[in-house]
Tab-separated table of C-alpha atoms in Angstrom:
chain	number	residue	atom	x	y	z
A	11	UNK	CA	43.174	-15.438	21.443
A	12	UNK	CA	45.048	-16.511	24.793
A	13	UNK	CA	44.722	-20.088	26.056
A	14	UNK	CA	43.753	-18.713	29.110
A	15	UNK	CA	40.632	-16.557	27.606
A	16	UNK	CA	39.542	-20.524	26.645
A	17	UNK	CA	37.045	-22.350	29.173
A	18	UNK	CA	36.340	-25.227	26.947
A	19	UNK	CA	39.342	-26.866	24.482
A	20	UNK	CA	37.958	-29.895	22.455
A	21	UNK	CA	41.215	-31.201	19.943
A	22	UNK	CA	40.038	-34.374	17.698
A	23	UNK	CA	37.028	-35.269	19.813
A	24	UNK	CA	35.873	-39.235	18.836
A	25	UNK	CA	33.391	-41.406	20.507
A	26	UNK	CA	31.846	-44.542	19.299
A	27	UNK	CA	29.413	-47.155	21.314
A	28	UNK	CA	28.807	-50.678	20.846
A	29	UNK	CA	25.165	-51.623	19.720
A	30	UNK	CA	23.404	-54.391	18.154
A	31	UNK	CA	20.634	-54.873	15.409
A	32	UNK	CA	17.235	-56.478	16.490
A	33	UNK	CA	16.389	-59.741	14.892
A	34	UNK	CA	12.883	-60.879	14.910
A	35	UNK	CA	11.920	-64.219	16.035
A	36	UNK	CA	12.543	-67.206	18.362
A	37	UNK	CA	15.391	-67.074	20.533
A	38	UNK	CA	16.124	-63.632	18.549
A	39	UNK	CA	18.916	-62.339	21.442
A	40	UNK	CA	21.071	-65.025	20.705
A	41	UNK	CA	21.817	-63.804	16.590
A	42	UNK	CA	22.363	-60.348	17.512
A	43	UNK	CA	24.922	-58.820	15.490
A	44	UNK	CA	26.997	-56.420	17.735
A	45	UNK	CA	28.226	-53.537	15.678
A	46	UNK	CA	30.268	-49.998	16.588
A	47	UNK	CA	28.151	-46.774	15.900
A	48	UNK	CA	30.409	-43.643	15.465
A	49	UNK	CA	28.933	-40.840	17.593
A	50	UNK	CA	31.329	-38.128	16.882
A	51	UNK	CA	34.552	-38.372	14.645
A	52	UNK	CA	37.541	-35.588	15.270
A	53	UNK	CA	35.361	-32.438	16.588
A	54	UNK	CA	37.468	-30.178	17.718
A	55	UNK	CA	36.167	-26.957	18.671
A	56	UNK	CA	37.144	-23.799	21.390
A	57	UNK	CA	34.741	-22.129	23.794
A	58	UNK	CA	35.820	-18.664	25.045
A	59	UNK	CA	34.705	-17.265	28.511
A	60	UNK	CA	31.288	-15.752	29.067
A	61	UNK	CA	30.160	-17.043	25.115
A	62	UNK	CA	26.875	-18.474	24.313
A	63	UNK	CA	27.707	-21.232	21.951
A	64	UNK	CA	24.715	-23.296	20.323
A	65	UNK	CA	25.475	-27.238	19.669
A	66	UNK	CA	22.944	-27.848	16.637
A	67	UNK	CA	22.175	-31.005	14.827
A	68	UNK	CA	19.658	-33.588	14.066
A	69	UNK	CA	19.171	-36.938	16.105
A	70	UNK	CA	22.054	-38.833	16.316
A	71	UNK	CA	23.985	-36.209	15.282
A	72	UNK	CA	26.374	-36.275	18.460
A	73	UNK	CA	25.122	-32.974	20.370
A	74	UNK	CA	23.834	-35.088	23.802
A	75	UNK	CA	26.974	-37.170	23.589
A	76	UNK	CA	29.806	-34.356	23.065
A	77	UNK	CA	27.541	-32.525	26.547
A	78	UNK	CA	28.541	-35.830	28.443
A	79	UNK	CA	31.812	-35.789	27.479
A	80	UNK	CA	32.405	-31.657	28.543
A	81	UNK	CA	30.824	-32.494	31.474
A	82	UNK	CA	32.498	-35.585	32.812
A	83	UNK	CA	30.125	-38.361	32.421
A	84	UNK	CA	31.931	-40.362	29.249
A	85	UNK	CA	35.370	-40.022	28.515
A	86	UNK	CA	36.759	-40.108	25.108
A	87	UNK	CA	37.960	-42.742	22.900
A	88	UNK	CA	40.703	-40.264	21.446
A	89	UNK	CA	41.631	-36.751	21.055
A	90	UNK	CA	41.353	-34.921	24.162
A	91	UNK	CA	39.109	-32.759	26.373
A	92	UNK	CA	39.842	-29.627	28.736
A	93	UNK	CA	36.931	-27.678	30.485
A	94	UNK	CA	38.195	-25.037	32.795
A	95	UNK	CA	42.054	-26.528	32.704
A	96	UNK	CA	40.802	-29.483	34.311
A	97	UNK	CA	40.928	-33.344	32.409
A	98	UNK	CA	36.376	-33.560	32.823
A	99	UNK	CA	36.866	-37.586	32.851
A	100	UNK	CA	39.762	-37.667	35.001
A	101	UNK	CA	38.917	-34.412	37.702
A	102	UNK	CA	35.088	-34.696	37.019
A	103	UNK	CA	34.623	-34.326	40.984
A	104	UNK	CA	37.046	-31.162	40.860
A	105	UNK	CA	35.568	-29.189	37.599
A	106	UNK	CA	31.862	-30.373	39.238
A	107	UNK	CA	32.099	-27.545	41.535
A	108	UNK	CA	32.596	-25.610	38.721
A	109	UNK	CA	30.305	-26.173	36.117
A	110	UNK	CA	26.782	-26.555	36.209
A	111	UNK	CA	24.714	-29.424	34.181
A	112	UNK	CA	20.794	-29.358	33.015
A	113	UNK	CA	19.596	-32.355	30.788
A	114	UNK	CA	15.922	-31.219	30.536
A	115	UNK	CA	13.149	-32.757	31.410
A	116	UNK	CA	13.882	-36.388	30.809
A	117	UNK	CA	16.832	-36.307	33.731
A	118	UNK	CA	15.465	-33.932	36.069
A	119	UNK	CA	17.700	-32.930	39.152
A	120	UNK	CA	14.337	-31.673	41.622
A	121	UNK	CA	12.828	-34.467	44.127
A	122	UNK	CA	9.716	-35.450	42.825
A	123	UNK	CA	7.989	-35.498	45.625
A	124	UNK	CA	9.283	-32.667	47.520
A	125	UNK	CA	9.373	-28.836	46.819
A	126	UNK	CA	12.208	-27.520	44.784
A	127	UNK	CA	13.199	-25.276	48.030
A	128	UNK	CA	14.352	-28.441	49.498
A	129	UNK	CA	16.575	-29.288	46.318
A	130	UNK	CA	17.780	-25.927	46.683
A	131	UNK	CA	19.335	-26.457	50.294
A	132	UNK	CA	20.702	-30.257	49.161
A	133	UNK	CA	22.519	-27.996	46.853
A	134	UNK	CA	23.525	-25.675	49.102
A	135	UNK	CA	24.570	-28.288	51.709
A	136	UNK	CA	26.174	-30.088	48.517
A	137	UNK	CA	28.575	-26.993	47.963
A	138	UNK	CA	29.454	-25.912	51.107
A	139	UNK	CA	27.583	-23.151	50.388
A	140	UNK	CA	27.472	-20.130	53.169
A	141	UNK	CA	23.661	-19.848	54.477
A	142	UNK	CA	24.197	-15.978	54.037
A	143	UNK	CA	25.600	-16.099	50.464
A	144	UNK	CA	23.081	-18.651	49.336
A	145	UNK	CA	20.029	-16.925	50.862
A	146	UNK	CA	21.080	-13.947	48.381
A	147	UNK	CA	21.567	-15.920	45.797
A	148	UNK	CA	18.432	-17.712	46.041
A	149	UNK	CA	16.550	-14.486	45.953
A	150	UNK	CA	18.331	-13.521	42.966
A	151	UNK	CA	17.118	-16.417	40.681
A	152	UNK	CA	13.906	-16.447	42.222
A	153	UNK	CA	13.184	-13.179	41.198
A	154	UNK	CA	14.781	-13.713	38.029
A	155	UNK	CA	13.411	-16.595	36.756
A	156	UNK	CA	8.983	-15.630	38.251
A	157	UNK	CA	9.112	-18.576	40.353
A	158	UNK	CA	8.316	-16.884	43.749
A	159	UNK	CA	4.862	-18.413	44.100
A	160	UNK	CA	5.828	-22.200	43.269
A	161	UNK	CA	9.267	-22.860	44.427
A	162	UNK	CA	7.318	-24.046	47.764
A	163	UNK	CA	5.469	-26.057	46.003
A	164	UNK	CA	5.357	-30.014	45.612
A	165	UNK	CA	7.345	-30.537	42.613
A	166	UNK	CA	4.902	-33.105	40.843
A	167	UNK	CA	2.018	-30.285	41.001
A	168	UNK	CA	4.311	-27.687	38.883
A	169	UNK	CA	3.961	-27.666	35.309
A	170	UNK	CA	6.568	-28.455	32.841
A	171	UNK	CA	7.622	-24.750	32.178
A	172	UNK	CA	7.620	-24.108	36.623
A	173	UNK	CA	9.701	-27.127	36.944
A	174	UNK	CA	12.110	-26.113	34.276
A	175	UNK	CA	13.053	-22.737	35.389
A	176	UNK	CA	13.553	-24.573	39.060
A	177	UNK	CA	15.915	-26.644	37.131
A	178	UNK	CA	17.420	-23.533	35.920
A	179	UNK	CA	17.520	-21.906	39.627
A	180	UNK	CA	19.311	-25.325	41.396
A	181	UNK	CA	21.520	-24.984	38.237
A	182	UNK	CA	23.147	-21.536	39.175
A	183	UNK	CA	23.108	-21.772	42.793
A	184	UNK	CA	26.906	-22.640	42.858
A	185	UNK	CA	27.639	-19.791	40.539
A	186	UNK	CA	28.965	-21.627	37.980
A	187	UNK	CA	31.361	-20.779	35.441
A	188	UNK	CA	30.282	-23.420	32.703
A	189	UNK	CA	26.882	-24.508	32.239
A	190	UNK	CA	25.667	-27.075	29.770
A	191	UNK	CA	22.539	-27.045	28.775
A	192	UNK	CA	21.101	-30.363	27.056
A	193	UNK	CA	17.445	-29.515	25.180
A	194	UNK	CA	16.538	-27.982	28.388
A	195	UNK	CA	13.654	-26.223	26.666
A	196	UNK	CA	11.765	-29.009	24.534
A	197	UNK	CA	7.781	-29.172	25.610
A	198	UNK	CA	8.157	-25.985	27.972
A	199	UNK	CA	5.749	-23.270	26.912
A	200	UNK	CA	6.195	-19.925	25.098
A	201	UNK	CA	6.612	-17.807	28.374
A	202	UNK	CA	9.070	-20.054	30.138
A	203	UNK	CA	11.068	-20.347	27.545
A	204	UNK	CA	11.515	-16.787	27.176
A	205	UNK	CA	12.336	-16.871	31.360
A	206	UNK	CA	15.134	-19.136	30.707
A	207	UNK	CA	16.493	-17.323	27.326
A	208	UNK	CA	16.535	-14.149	29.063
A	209	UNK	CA	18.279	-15.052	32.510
A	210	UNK	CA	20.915	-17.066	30.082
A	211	UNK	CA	21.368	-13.562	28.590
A	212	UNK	CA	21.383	-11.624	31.731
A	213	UNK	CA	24.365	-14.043	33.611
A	214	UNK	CA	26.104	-13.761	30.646
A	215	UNK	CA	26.268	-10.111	30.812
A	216	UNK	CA	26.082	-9.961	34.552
A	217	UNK	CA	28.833	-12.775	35.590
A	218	UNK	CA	30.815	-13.893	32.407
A	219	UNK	CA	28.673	-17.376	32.657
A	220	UNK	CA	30.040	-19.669	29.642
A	221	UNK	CA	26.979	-21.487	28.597
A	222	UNK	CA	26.812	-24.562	25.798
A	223	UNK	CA	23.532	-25.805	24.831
A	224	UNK	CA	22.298	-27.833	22.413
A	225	UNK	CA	17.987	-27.333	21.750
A	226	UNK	CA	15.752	-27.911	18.155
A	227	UNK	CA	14.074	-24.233	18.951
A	228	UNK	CA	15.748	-22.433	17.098
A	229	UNK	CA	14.386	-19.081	19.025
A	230	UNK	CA	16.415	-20.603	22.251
A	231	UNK	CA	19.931	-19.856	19.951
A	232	UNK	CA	18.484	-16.365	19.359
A	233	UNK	CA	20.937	-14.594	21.392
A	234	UNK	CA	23.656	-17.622	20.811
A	235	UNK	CA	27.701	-15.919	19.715
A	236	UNK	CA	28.261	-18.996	17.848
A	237	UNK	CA	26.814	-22.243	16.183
A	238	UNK	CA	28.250	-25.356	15.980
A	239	UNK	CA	27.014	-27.635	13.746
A	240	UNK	CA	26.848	-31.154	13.576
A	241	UNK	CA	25.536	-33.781	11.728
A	242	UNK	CA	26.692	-38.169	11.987
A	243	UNK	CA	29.354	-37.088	14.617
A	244	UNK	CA	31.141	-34.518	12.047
A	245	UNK	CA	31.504	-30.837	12.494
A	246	UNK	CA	29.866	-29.259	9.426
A	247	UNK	CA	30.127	-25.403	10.682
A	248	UNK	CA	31.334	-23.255	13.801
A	249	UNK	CA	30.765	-19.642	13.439
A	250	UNK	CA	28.090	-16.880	13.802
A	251	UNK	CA	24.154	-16.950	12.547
A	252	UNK	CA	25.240	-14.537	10.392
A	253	UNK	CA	27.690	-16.797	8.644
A	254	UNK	CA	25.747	-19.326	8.508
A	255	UNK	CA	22.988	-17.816	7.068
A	256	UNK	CA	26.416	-15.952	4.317
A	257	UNK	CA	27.276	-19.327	3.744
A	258	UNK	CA	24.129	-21.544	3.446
A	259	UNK	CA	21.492	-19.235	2.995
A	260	UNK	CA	22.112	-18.069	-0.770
A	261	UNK	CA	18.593	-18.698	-1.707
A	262	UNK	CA	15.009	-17.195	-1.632
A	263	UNK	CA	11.931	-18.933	-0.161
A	264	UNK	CA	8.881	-18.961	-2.032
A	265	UNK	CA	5.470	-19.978	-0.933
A	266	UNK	CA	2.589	-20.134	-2.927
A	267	UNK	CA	-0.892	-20.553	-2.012
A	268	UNK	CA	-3.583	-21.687	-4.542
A	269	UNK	CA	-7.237	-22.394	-5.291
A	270	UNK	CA	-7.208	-25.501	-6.022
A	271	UNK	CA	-5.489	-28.782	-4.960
A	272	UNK	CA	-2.376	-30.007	-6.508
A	273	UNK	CA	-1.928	-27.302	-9.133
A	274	UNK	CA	1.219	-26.176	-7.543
A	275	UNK	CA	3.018	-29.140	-8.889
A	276	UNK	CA	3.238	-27.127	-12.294
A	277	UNK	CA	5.934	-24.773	-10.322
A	278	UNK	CA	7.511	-27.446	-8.551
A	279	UNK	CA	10.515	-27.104	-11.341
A	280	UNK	CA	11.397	-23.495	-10.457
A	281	UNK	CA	13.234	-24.386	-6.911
A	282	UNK	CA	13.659	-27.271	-4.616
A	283	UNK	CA	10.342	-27.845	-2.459
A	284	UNK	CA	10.713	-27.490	1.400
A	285	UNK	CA	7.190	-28.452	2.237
A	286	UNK	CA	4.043	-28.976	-0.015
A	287	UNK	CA	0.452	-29.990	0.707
A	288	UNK	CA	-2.790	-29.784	-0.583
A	289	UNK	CA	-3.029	-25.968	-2.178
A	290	UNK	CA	0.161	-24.582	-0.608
A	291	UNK	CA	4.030	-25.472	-1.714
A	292	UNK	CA	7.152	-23.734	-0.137
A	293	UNK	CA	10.402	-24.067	-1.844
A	294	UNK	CA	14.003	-22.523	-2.224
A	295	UNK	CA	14.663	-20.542	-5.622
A	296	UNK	CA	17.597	-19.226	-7.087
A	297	UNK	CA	17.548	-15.228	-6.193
A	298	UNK	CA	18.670	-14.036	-9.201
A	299	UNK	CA	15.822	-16.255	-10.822
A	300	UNK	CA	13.180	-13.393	-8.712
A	301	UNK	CA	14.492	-10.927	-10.888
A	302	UNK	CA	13.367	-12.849	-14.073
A	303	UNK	CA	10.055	-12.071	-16.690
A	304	UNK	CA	9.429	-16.051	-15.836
A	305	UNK	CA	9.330	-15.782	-12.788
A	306	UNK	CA	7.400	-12.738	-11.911
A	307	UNK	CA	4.460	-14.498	-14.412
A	308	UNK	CA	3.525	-16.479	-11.937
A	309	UNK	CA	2.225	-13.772	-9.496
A	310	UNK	CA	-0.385	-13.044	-12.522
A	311	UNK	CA	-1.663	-16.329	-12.559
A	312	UNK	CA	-5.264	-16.223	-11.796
A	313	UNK	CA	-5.135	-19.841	-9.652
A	314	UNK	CA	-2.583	-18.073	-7.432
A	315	UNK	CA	-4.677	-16.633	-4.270
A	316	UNK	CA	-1.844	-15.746	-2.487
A	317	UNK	CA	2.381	-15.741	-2.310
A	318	UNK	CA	4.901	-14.903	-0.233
A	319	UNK	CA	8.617	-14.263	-0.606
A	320	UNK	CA	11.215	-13.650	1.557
A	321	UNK	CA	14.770	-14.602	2.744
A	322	UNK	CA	15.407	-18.027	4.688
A	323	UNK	CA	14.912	-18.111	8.718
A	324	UNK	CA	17.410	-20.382	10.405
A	325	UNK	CA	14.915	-22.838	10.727
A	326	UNK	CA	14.942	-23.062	6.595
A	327	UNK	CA	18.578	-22.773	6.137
A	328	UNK	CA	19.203	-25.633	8.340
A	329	UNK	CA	16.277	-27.982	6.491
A	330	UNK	CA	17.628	-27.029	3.648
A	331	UNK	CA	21.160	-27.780	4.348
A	332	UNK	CA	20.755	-31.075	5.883
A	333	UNK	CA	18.032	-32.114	2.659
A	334	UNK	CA	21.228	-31.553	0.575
A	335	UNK	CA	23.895	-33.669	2.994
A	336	UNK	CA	20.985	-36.490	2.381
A	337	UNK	CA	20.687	-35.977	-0.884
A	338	UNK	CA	23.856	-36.227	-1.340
A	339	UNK	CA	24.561	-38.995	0.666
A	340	UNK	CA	21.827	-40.969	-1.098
A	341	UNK	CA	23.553	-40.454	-4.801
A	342	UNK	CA	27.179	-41.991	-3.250
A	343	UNK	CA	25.548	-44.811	-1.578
């Protein structure tokens, strides 16, 4: 692959911030002990033109901090950073007009107390956008996104999943070629979400957008090219859902549903337990343990109402994978 078919270049990425531990007690702020917490630690990573890429992790994990870097807002302690060409840190005003930035709910972009229309032509005026151009444009993601009958409206009377997908519209009014996309999705409901995942999918397709977003629903990376995991500022994967799931999803998930509480325990052994409560446990077996006489008793037990088997989801693989890193972590501790 060219350097020039590259829109995002990330070479040794590391970013740590200075924090302190609360003390309890009197005069408490004067024994705080300042300490250095390592958000990421050498990510390096490549974004080609017009990919979806999916930033996954858990809390802490460095997702929200390696969007702020892409984007401009913090600049790296080393290794180094190139979003369209352009140094984000050093050109951030240059590669703004370029890229496009949506940090959910919590950092909305829309005046509260006015309707998103007049957010829209801040942006417009912002950009130097022509009225003609922008007019079409506007119509575009209107109709895109279903927000004809509430873009006029006070922003404070939409509801969470309205006011997202007007986030979304002020978002691709400058037609940019990079947006980042920061849990834009997390509280929206079912049919907004969908909104958002499909317009992501039609720009894509329709004007070689580059989006990077980082979300915990998984069905928001549905249509992602590539994941890129994370976990305590490392990279543990970057590469397809499909590899993912090749590589960490070599197991079989069991569930088993009983008649009475706490019986389950007894085939607790067989796998490693996801989730268990009550009558129901879920756990991850060995598959070539399915094919054995053992195992198949179980379905014959009469205390066993119900069972299900099938092959991990995402959402599994990744609580699986990140019980083991813990696991792990615990035993070398």
């Amino acid at each position: 692959m060219h350097s020039k078919d590259l829109v995002i270049e990330a070479s040794n990425v590391s970013k740590r911030f200075k924090t302190y531990e609360n003390k309890k007690g009197t005069l408490s702020f004067l024994r705080r002990r300042f300490y250095y917490k390592q958000a990421l630690d050498n990510v390096s990573f490549n974004v080609s033109r017009g990919e979806i890429v999916a930033l996954l992790g858990r809390n802490g994990s460095g997702k929200s901090t390696m969007i702020k870097l892409m984007s401009g807002i913090l600049h790296p302690d080393s290794g180094t950073i190139r979003v369209l060409g352009m140094d984000p840190w050093k050109e951030r005003i240059k590669l703004a007009m370029h890229i496009s930035v949506i940090f959910g709910a919590t950092h909305p972009q829309l005046f509260w107390d006015l309707p998103p229309i007049d957010t829209f032509e801040y942006i417009r005026e912002l950009y130097g956008i022509d009225k003609r151009l922008f007019k079409k444009r506007l119509s575009e993601m209107i109709k895109l996104l279903g927000v004809k009958n509430v873009y006029k409206r006070q922003t404070r009377q939409l509801s969470l999943g309205e006011r997202m997908k007007c986030e979304f519209v002020a978002a691709m009014l400058n037609m940019p070629e990079v947006v980042f996309m920061d849990e834009p999705t997390i509280g929206v409901d079912l049919p907004s979400r969908i909104a958002i995942r499909n317009a992501v999918v039609r720009l894509r397709k329709e004007l070689n957008t580059t989006f990077v977003l980082t979300t915990h629903v998984v069905d928001d990376i549905s249509n992602a090219d590539r994941i890129i995991l994370l976990d305590k500022g490392h990279k543990l994967f970057d590469g397809t859902q499909h590899k993912l799931k090749k590589r960490f999803g070599k197991y079989a998930v069991l569930e088993l549903y009983s008649n009475t509480n706490n019986y389950l325990e007894k085939y607790s052994h067989i796998g490693r337990v996801l989730e268990k409560e009550g009558n129901y446990i879920k756990m991850a077996v060995d598959p070539k343990m399915v094919k054995s006489e053992s195992f198949t008793r179980i379905f014959s037990d009469p205390k066993i109402i119900d069972y299900r088997l099938s092959e991990p989801g995402l959402s599994s693989i990744l609580e699986n994978l990140y019980a083991r890193i813990d696991k792990r972590r615990s035993l070398n501790e």
